[in-house]
Coordinates of C-alpha atoms in Angstrom, one line a residue:
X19 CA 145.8 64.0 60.1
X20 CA 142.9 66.9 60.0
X21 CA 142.0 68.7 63.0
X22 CA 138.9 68.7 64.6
X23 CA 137.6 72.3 64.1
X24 CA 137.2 74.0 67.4
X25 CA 133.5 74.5 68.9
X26 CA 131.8 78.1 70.6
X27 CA 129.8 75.8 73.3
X28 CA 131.0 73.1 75.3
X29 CA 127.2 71.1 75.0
X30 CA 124.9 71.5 72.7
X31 CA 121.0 70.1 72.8
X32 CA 118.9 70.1 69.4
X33 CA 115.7 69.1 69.1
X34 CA 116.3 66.4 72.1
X35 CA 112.9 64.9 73.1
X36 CA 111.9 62.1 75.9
X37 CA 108.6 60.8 75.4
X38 CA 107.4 57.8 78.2
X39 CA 105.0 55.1 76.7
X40 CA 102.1 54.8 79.0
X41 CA 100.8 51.2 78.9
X42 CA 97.2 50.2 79.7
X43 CA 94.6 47.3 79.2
X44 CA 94.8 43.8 80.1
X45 CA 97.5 43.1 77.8
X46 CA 99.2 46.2 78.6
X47 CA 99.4 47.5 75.3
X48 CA 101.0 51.6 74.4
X49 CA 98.2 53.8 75.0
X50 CA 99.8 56.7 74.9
X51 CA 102.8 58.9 75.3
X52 CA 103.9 60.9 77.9
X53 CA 105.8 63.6 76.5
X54 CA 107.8 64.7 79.7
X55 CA 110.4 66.8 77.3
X56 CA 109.9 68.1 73.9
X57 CA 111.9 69.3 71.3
X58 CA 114.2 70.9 73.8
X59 CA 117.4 73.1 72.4
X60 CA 119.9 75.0 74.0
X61 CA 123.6 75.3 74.5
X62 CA 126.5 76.0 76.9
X63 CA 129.6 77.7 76.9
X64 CA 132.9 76.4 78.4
X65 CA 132.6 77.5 82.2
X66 CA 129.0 78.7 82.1
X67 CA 126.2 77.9 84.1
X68 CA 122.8 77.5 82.2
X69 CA 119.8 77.5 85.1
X70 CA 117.0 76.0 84.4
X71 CA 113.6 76.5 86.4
X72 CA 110.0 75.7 86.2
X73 CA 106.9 74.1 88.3
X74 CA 107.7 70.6 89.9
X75 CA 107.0 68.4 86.6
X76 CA 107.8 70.1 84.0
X77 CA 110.4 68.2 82.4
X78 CA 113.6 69.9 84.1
X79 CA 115.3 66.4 85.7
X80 CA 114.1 64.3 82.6
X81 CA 115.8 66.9 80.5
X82 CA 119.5 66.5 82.6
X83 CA 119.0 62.5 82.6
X84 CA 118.0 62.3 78.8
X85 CA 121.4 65.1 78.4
X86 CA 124.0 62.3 80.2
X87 CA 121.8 59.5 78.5
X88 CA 120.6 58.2 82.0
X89 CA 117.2 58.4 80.2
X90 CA 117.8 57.3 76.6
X91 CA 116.4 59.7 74.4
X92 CA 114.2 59.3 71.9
X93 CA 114.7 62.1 69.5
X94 CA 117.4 64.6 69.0
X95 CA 121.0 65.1 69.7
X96 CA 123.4 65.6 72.0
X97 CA 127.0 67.4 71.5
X98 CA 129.4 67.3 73.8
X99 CA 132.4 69.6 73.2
X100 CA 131.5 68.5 69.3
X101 CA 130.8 64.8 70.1
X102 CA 127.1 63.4 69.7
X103 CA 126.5 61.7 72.7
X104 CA 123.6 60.0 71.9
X105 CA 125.3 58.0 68.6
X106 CA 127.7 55.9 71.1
X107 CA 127.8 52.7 71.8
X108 CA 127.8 51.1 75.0
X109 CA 131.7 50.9 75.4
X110 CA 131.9 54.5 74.3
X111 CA 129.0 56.2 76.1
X112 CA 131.1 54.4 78.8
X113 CA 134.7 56.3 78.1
X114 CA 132.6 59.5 77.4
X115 CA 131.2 59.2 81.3
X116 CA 134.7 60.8 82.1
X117 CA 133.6 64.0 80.6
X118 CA 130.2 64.6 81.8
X119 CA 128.5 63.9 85.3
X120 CA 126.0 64.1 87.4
X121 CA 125.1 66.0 91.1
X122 CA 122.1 64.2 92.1
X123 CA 119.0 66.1 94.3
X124 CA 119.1 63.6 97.0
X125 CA 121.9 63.4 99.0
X126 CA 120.7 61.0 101.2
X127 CA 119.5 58.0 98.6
X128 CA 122.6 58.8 95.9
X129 CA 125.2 57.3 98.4
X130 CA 125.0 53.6 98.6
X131 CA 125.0 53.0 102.3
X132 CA 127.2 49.6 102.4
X133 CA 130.1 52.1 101.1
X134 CA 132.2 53.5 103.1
X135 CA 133.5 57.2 101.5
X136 CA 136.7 55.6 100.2
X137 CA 135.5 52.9 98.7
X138 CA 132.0 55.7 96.9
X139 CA 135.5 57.6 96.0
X140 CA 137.5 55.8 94.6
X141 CA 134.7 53.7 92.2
X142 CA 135.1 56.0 89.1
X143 CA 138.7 55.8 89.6
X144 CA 139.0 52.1 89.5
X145 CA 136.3 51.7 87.4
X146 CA 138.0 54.1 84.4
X147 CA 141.7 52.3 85.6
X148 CA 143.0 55.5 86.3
X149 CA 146.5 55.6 87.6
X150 CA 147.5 53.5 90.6
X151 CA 146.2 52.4 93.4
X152 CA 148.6 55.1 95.3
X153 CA 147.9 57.7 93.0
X154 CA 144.0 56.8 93.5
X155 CA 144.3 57.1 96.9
X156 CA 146.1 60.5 96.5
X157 CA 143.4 62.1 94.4
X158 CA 140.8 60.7 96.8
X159 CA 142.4 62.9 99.5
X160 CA 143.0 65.8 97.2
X161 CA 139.1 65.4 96.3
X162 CA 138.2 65.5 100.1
X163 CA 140.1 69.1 100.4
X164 CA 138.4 70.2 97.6
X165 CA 135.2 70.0 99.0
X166 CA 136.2 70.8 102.6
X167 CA 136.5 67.6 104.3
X168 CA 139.3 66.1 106.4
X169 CA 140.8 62.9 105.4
X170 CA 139.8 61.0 108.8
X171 CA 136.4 60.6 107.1
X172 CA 137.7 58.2 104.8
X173 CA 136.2 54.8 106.4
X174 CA 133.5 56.3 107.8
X175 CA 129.7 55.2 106.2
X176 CA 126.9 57.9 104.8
X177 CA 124.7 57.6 107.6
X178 CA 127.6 59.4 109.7
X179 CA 127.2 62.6 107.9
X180 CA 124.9 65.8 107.7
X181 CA 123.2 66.2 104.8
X182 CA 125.3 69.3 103.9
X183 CA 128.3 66.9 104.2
X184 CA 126.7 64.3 102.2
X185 CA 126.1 66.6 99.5
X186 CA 130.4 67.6 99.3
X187 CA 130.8 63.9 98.5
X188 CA 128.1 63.8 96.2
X189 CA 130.3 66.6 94.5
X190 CA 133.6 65.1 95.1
X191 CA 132.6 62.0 93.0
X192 CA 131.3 64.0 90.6
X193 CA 134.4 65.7 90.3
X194 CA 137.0 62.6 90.3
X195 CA 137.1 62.4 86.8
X196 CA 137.8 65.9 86.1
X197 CA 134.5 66.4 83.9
X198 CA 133.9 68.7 81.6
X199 CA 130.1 69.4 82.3
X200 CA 128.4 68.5 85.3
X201 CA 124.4 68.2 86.2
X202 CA 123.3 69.7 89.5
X203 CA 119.7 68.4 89.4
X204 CA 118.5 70.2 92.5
X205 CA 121.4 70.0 94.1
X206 CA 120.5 72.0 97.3
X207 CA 117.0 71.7 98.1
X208 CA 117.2 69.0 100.3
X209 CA 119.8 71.1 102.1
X210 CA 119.2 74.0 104.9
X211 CA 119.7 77.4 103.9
X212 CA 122.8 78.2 105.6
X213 CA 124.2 74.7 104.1
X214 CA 122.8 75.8 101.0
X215 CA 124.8 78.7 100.5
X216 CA 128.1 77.0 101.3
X217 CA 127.2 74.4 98.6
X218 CA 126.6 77.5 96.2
X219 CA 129.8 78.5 97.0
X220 CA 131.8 75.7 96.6
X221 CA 130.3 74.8 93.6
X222 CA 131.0 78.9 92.2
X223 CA 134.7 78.3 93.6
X224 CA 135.0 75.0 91.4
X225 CA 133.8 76.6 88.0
X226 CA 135.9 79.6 88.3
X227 CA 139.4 77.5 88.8
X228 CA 138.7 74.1 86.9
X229 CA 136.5 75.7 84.2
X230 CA 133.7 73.1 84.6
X231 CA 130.1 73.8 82.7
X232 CA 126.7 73.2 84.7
X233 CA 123.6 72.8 83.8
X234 CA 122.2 73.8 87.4
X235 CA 118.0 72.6 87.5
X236 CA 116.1 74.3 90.5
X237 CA 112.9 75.6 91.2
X238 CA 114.3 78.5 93.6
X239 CA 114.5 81.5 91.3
X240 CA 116.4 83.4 93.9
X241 CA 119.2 80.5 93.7
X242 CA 119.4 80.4 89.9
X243 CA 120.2 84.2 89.6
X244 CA 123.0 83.7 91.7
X245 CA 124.7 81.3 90.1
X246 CA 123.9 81.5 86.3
X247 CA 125.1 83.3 83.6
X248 CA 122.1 82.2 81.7
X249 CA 118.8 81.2 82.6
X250 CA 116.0 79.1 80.5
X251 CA 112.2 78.6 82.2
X252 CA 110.3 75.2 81.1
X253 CA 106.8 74.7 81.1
X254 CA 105.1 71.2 80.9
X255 CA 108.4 70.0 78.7
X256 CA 109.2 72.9 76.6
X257 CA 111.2 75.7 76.9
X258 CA 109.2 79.0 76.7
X259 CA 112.1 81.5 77.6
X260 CA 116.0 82.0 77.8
X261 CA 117.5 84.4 78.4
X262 CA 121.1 85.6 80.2
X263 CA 120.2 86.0 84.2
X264 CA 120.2 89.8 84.2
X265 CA 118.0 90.4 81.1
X266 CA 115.6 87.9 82.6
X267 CA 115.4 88.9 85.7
X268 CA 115.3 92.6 85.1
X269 CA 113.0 92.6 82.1
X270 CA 110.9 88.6 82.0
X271 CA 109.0 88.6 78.8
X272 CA 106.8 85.4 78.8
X273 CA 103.4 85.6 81.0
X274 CA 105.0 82.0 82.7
X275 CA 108.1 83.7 83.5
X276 CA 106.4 86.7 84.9
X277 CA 104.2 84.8 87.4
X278 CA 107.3 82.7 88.6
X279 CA 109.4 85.4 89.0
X280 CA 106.5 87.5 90.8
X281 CA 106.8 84.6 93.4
X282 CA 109.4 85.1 94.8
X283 CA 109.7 86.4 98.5
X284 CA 111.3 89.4 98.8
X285 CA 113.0 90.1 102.0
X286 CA 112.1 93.6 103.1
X287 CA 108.2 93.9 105.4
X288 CA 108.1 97.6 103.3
X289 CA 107.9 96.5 99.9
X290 CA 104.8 95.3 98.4
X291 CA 104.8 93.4 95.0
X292 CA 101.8 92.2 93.2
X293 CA 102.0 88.4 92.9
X294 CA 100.5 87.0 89.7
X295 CA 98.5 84.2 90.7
X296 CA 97.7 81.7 87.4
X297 CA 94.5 79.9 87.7
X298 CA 93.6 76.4 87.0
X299 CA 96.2 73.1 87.0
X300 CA 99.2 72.2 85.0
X301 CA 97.9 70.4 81.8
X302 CA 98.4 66.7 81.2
X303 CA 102.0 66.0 79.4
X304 CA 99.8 62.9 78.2
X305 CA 97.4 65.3 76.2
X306 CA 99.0 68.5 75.9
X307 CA 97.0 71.6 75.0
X308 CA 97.1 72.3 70.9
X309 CA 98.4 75.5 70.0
X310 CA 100.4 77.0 72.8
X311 CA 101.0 74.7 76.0
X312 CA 100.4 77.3 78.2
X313 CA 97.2 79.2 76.6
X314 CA 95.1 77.4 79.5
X315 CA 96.7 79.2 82.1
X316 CA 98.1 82.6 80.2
X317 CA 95.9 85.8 81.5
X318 CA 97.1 87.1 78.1
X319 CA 96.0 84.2 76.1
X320 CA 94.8 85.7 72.6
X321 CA 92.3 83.4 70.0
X322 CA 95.7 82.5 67.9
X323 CA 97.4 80.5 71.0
X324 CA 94.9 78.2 70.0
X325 CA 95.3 77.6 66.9
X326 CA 98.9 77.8 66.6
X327 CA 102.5 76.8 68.2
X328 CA 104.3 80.1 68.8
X329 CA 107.6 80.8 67.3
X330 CA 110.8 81.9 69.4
X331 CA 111.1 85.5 68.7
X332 CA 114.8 86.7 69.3
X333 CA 114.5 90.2 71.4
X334 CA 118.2 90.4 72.3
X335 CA 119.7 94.0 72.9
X336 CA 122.5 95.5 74.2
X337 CA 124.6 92.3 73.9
X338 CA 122.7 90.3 76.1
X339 CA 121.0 86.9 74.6
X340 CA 116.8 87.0 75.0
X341 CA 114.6 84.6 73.7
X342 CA 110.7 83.8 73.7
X343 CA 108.2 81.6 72.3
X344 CA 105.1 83.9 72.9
X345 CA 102.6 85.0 70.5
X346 CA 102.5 87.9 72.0
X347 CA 105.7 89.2 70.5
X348 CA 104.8 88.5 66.8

């Protein structure tokens, strides 16, 4: 039997678009398209974490649903350790559900409240037949510790829990089936800050010993740098920038990435940074801009944004992976 040649990334996106039909009239015929992502690529290694930021709306939960085929996709692929994801069938997208999960933003609605925690637990389990009921039981509990909970929560409902709490069982599931990749789609903002950080942390503890790849959607800046390795910034369903988290944080190329980055707080009263403040509103995913998406906004916008899509330009040095898809560095 050959052997399946051994892949450099865990997941792999090319070219994966999701485009909405918007239906209008009195017979409700397509009218357009709503072209919440487009032509999106990127990949991630075994044990990374790839943040990915941008304005509410631009695309960033579309693009993790479309990923894990919650959102069937309608162009593009998906790899998955070498496996496209979006040529299975039903039965198999089912078996492949083992690999890759999700960490949804709210932990309040993603628990079904007629469940009690056992029974939210142990519904992968059951529903992938895996092992006995004992041994079920078993890795229920050994979830629970993971996430630092006590067993005696095992028959208690959602509604008994702090959000923070809900949130650990929102990861436990997620974790039952020993995934390969997981989606945290805003998987703290809902959360207070000091129940934010223990989150972060927990979820940095399980990458580092179960080797687990995230791709970890946010609009906090200051949360993505601490827990990427690299970072990629969408605008109105594109990505404009990516980058590793130092070089983009230390040296943002894209006018977008710049006025994002210069927003956020920084916690000293003595030093004084110069916000870039973009005018006018986000641009219709329903009628995009032509030329470059973000010419309407860009304070650097040139006569050729208008007329043409910008390439990605490749300005890595010193090792560390920077790309952009500005005019301005052609």
């Amino acid at each position: 039997m050959l052997q399946a040649q051994p892949v450099s990334d865990l997941l792999e996106i090319r070219h994966l678009s999701k485009h909405f039909p918007v239906k209008g009239g009195l017979l409700r015929h397509t009218i357009g398209q709503l072209k919440a992502v487009d032509d999106v690529s990127l990949s991630i290694g075994c044990g990374r974490t790839f943040g990915l930021v941008g304005e509410s709306g631009c695309g960033k939960s579309t693009l993790g649903r479309s990923i894990l085929r919650l959102h069937e996709p309608t162009s593009g692929r998906v790899l998955l350790d070498g496996r496209d994801i979006t040529a299975l069938d039903r039965r198999q997208l089912i078996d492949s559900r083992r690999d890759m999960q999700i960490i949804f933003q709210d932990p309040y609605a993603s628990l079904s409240p007629r469940r009690t925690i056992r029974q939210t637990l142990l519904e992968p389990l059951e529903t992938h037949a895996i092992g006995t009921a004992a041994s079920r039981l078993a890795r229920v509990m050994e979830l629970l510790d993971i996430v630092g909970l006590n067993s005696n929560v095992l028959h208690r409902y959602p509604h008994e829990f702090s959000g923070g709490q809900r949130q650990r069982i929102g990861i436990a599931r997620a974790l039952a089936l020993e995934p390969k990749f997981i989606v945290a789609d805003e998987a703290v903002s809902a959360l207070d800050v000091s129940v934010q950080s223990q989150v972060l942390n927990l979820i940095a503890m399980l990458q580092r010993e179960l080797g687990i790849a995230f791709l970890f959607i946010s609009h906090d800046l200051a949360v993505v740098q601490h827990v990427s390795d690299e970072v990629g910034v969408m605008y109105l369903g594109r990505l404009v920038e990516t980058a590793s988290s130092h070089a983009l944080y230390s040296t943002p190329r894209h006018p977008y990435t710049r006025a994002l980055l210069s927003a956020i707080p920084v916690p000293d009263p003595k030093t004084r940074t110069q916000r870039i403040i973009l005018q006018g509103d986000v641009p219709s995913p329903l009628d995009p801009p032509g030329g470059c998406s973000f010419r309407t906004r860009c304070p650097e916008a040139m006569p050729r944004c208008a007329t043409s899509a910008p390439p990605w330009v490749d300005l890595s040095n010193n090792g560390e992976q920077h790309r952009v898809c500005c005019h301005l560095y052609t």
